[in-house]
mmCIF file of C-alpha atoms in Angstrom:
data_model
loop_
_atom_site.group_PDB
_atom_site.id
_atom_site.type_symbol
_atom_site.label_atom_id
_atom_site.label_comp_id
_atom_site.label_asym_id
_atom_site.label_seq_id
_atom_site.Cartn_x
_atom_site.Cartn_y
_atom_site.Cartn_z
ATOM 1 C CA MET A 7 167.848 77.101 109.071
ATOM 2 C CA THR A 8 168.810 80.775 108.589
ATOM 3 C CA ASN A 9 169.384 82.089 105.079
ATOM 4 C CA PRO A 10 171.083 79.081 103.506
ATOM 5 C CA THR A 11 172.711 79.278 100.090
ATOM 6 C CA VAL A 12 171.491 75.893 98.825
ATOM 7 C CA ILE A 13 168.882 73.458 100.122
ATOM 8 C CA GLU A 14 167.084 70.341 98.933
ATOM 9 C CA ALA A 15 163.603 71.724 98.321
ATOM 10 C CA ALA A 16 161.729 68.555 99.314
ATOM 11 C CA ASN A 17 163.404 68.694 102.744
ATOM 12 C CA ALA A 18 162.582 72.342 103.450
ATOM 13 C CA PRO A 19 160.391 72.874 106.516
ATOM 14 C CA LEU A 20 156.644 72.860 105.989
ATOM 15 C CA ARG A 21 154.718 76.077 106.537
ATOM 16 C CA THR A 22 153.644 75.981 110.166
ATOM 17 C CA ARG A 23 150.117 77.312 109.655
ATOM 18 C CA ARG A 24 147.925 75.733 107.025
ATOM 19 C CA SER A 25 146.453 79.016 105.765
ATOM 20 C CA SER A 26 146.046 82.678 106.612
ATOM 21 C CA TYR A 27 142.369 82.462 105.577
ATOM 22 C CA PRO A 28 139.671 82.916 108.214
ATOM 23 C CA ASP A 29 139.085 79.659 110.126
ATOM 24 C CA ILE A 30 135.807 78.921 108.321
ATOM 25 C CA PHE A 31 137.719 78.384 105.037
ATOM 26 C CA VAL A 32 140.777 76.495 106.324
ATOM 27 C CA PRO A 33 139.216 72.970 106.254
ATOM 28 C CA ARG A 34 138.766 73.299 102.493
ATOM 29 C CA LEU A 35 142.571 73.275 102.163
ATOM 30 C CA SER A 36 142.912 70.004 104.027
ATOM 31 C CA GLY A 37 145.966 68.037 102.948
ATOM 32 C CA ARG A 38 147.745 70.863 101.118
ATOM 33 C CA GLU A 39 151.416 71.153 102.084
ATOM 34 C CA LYS A 40 153.494 74.242 101.382
ATOM 35 C CA ARG A 41 157.226 74.580 101.806
ATOM 36 C CA PRO A 42 158.006 78.333 101.684
ATOM 37 C CA LEU A 43 161.324 78.205 99.844
ATOM 38 C CA GLY A 44 161.675 81.928 99.184
ATOM 39 C CA ASP A 45 161.378 82.744 102.887
ATOM 40 C CA LEU A 46 164.313 80.443 103.662
ATOM 41 C CA PHE A 47 166.518 82.675 101.526
ATOM 42 C CA ALA A 48 165.000 85.876 102.980
ATOM 43 C CA LEU A 49 163.672 86.895 99.540
ATOM 44 C CA THR A 50 161.648 90.095 99.761
ATOM 45 C CA ASN A 51 160.496 90.840 96.194
ATOM 46 C CA PHE A 52 158.880 87.501 95.412
ATOM 47 C CA GLY A 53 157.872 84.293 97.145
ATOM 48 C CA VAL A 54 158.430 80.696 96.063
ATOM 49 C CA ASN A 55 156.582 77.710 97.497
ATOM 50 C CA LEU A 56 156.937 74.004 96.833
ATOM 51 C CA VAL A 57 153.350 72.762 97.044
ATOM 52 C CA ARG A 58 152.094 69.190 97.397
ATOM 53 C CA LEU A 59 148.407 68.453 96.826
ATOM 54 C CA PRO A 60 147.265 64.940 97.737
ATOM 55 C CA ALA A 61 144.237 63.430 95.993
ATOM 56 C CA GLY A 62 141.182 65.593 96.591
ATOM 57 C CA ALA A 63 143.106 68.685 97.760
ATOM 58 C CA MET A 64 143.060 72.227 96.371
ATOM 59 C CA SER A 65 145.720 74.936 96.272
ATOM 60 C CA ALA A 66 143.579 77.828 97.493
ATOM 61 C CA LEU A 67 140.109 79.240 97.148
ATOM 62 C CA ARG A 68 139.631 80.409 93.577
ATOM 63 C CA HIS A 69 141.005 83.958 93.535
ATOM 64 C CA ALA A 70 142.364 86.859 91.462
ATOM 65 C CA HIS A 71 144.978 89.437 92.533
ATOM 66 C CA SER A 72 144.808 93.104 91.608
ATOM 67 C CA ARG A 73 148.589 93.710 91.814
ATOM 68 C CA GLN A 74 150.443 90.445 92.350
ATOM 69 C CA ASP A 75 151.493 88.247 89.451
ATOM 70 C CA GLU A 76 151.594 84.480 90.024
ATOM 71 C CA PHE A 77 153.278 81.592 88.197
ATOM 72 C CA ILE A 78 153.208 77.817 88.650
ATOM 73 C CA TYR A 79 155.365 75.014 87.246
ATOM 74 C CA VAL A 80 154.136 71.413 87.602
ATOM 75 C CA LEU A 81 156.707 68.858 88.772
ATOM 76 C CA GLU A 82 154.579 65.742 89.475
ATOM 77 C CA GLY A 83 151.034 64.494 89.071
ATOM 78 C CA ALA A 84 148.058 65.594 87.023
ATOM 79 C CA PRO A 85 146.327 68.551 88.711
ATOM 80 C CA ILE A 86 143.563 70.599 87.130
ATOM 81 C CA LEU A 87 143.815 74.362 86.693
ATOM 82 C CA VAL A 88 140.408 75.988 87.233
ATOM 83 C CA THR A 89 139.968 79.539 85.898
ATOM 84 C CA ASP A 90 137.148 81.743 84.681
ATOM 85 C CA ARG A 91 137.798 80.201 81.254
ATOM 86 C CA GLY A 92 137.177 76.641 82.470
ATOM 87 C CA GLU A 93 139.324 73.667 83.439
ATOM 88 C CA THR A 94 142.720 72.751 82.022
ATOM 89 C CA PRO A 95 144.489 69.452 82.817
ATOM 90 C CA LEU A 96 148.118 69.954 83.814
ATOM 91 C CA ALA A 97 151.084 67.569 83.743
ATOM 92 C CA PRO A 98 154.782 67.646 84.659
ATOM 93 C CA GLY A 99 156.626 70.252 82.639
ATOM 94 C CA LEU A 100 153.574 72.464 82.084
ATOM 95 C CA CYS A 101 153.428 75.935 83.557
ATOM 96 C CA ALA A 102 150.830 78.671 83.893
ATOM 97 C CA GLY A 103 150.956 82.371 84.709
ATOM 98 C CA PHE A 104 148.387 84.724 86.151
ATOM 99 C CA ARG A 105 148.967 88.385 85.385
ATOM 100 C CA ALA A 106 147.710 90.774 88.041
ATOM 101 C CA GLY A 107 144.641 92.858 87.374
ATOM 102 C CA THR A 108 142.998 90.591 84.797
ATOM 103 C CA GLY A 109 140.274 89.410 87.185
ATOM 104 C CA ASN A 110 140.735 85.832 85.902
ATOM 105 C CA ALA A 111 140.233 83.898 89.147
ATOM 106 C CA HIS A 112 142.133 80.631 89.450
ATOM 107 C CA HIS A 113 143.155 77.738 91.658
ATOM 108 C CA ILE A 114 144.475 74.207 91.285
ATOM 109 C CA VAL A 115 142.650 71.040 92.302
ATOM 110 C CA ASN A 116 143.915 67.475 92.388
ATOM 111 C CA ARG A 117 141.216 65.056 91.270
ATOM 112 C CA GLY A 118 143.761 62.329 90.504
ATOM 113 C CA ALA A 119 144.805 59.396 92.670
ATOM 114 C CA GLU A 120 148.445 60.495 93.022
ATOM 115 C CA ASP A 121 149.930 63.576 94.662
ATOM 116 C CA ALA A 122 150.471 66.663 92.534
ATOM 117 C CA VAL A 123 153.590 68.741 93.188
ATOM 118 C CA TYR A 124 154.349 72.154 91.743
ATOM 119 C CA LEU A 125 156.366 75.310 92.285
ATOM 120 C CA GLU A 126 154.353 78.433 92.992
ATOM 121 C CA VAL A 127 155.950 81.856 92.479
ATOM 122 C CA GLY A 128 154.340 85.179 93.296
ATOM 123 C CA ASP A 129 155.522 88.725 93.684
ATOM 124 C CA ARG A 130 155.008 90.656 96.889
ATOM 125 C CA SER A 131 153.434 93.835 95.535
ATOM 126 C CA LYS A 132 152.037 96.220 98.109
ATOM 127 C CA ASP A 133 148.429 97.417 98.026
ATOM 128 C CA ASP A 134 147.170 94.124 96.615
ATOM 129 C CA HIS A 135 143.456 93.312 96.690
ATOM 130 C CA VAL A 136 142.239 89.743 96.178
ATOM 131 C CA THR A 137 138.764 88.771 95.048
ATOM 132 C CA TYR A 138 137.208 85.341 95.617
ATOM 133 C CA PRO A 139 134.277 85.007 93.185
ATOM 134 C CA ASP A 140 133.004 81.694 94.608
ATOM 135 C CA ASP A 141 133.114 82.744 98.279
ATOM 136 C CA ASP A 142 131.957 85.634 100.469
ATOM 137 C CA MET A 143 135.462 86.964 100.929
ATOM 138 C CA GLN A 144 137.962 89.567 99.783
ATOM 139 C CA ALA A 145 141.469 90.269 101.064
ATOM 140 C CA LEU A 146 143.727 93.301 101.364
ATOM 141 C CA ILE A 147 147.360 93.658 102.362
ATOM 142 C CA GLY A 148 147.561 95.631 105.615
ATOM 143 C CA GLY A 149 150.208 98.221 106.463
ATOM 144 C CA ASP A 150 152.078 95.518 108.387
ATOM 145 C CA GLY A 151 152.237 93.273 105.301
ATOM 146 C CA GLN A 152 149.649 90.842 106.690
ATOM 147 C CA TRP A 153 146.446 89.882 104.894
ATOM 148 C CA ILE A 154 143.166 91.371 106.124
ATOM 149 C CA PHE A 155 140.116 89.262 105.235
ATOM 150 C CA LEU A 156 136.712 90.830 104.793
ATOM 151 C CA HIS A 157 133.265 89.733 103.664
ATOM 152 C CA LYS A 158 132.356 91.073 100.223
ATOM 153 C CA ASP A 159 130.257 93.784 101.926
ATOM 154 C CA GLY A 160 133.344 94.987 103.851
ATOM 155 C CA ARG A 161 132.605 93.433 107.264
ATOM 156 C CA PRO A 162 135.738 91.928 108.829
ATOM 157 C CA TYR A 163 136.093 88.215 109.532
#
């Protein structure tokens, strides 16, 4: 499918790799499915993913971006938003935004019995730095636009 005008989001191809994280962290994202909708339309300024989290799955490691804003809109299920401020139950129709540079680390977990589905939107700002307060990891955008993952002390993975 090359640059369509309209698609049915639920039928978009799944992301082929589960995560760009170092291999040691990938099993923690078991079950998560992402359909990269923005890439299908060749969007360059922001990305859009349709994400499905089965029971017990998480969206990502808890993280905070220095330059990239993020936004989610819940379509199905009852996931939990986990931030530095605590836990917030979500439901269809609720949305949340994460302004870059606040340091408020976040992720979504599904502790319910049914799948959670949401839209995830993020900009593609250059020179982003991501912190992961619960894990020995940080990430930087490389000159080629790919993520570079490092230990907190700067050693590469």
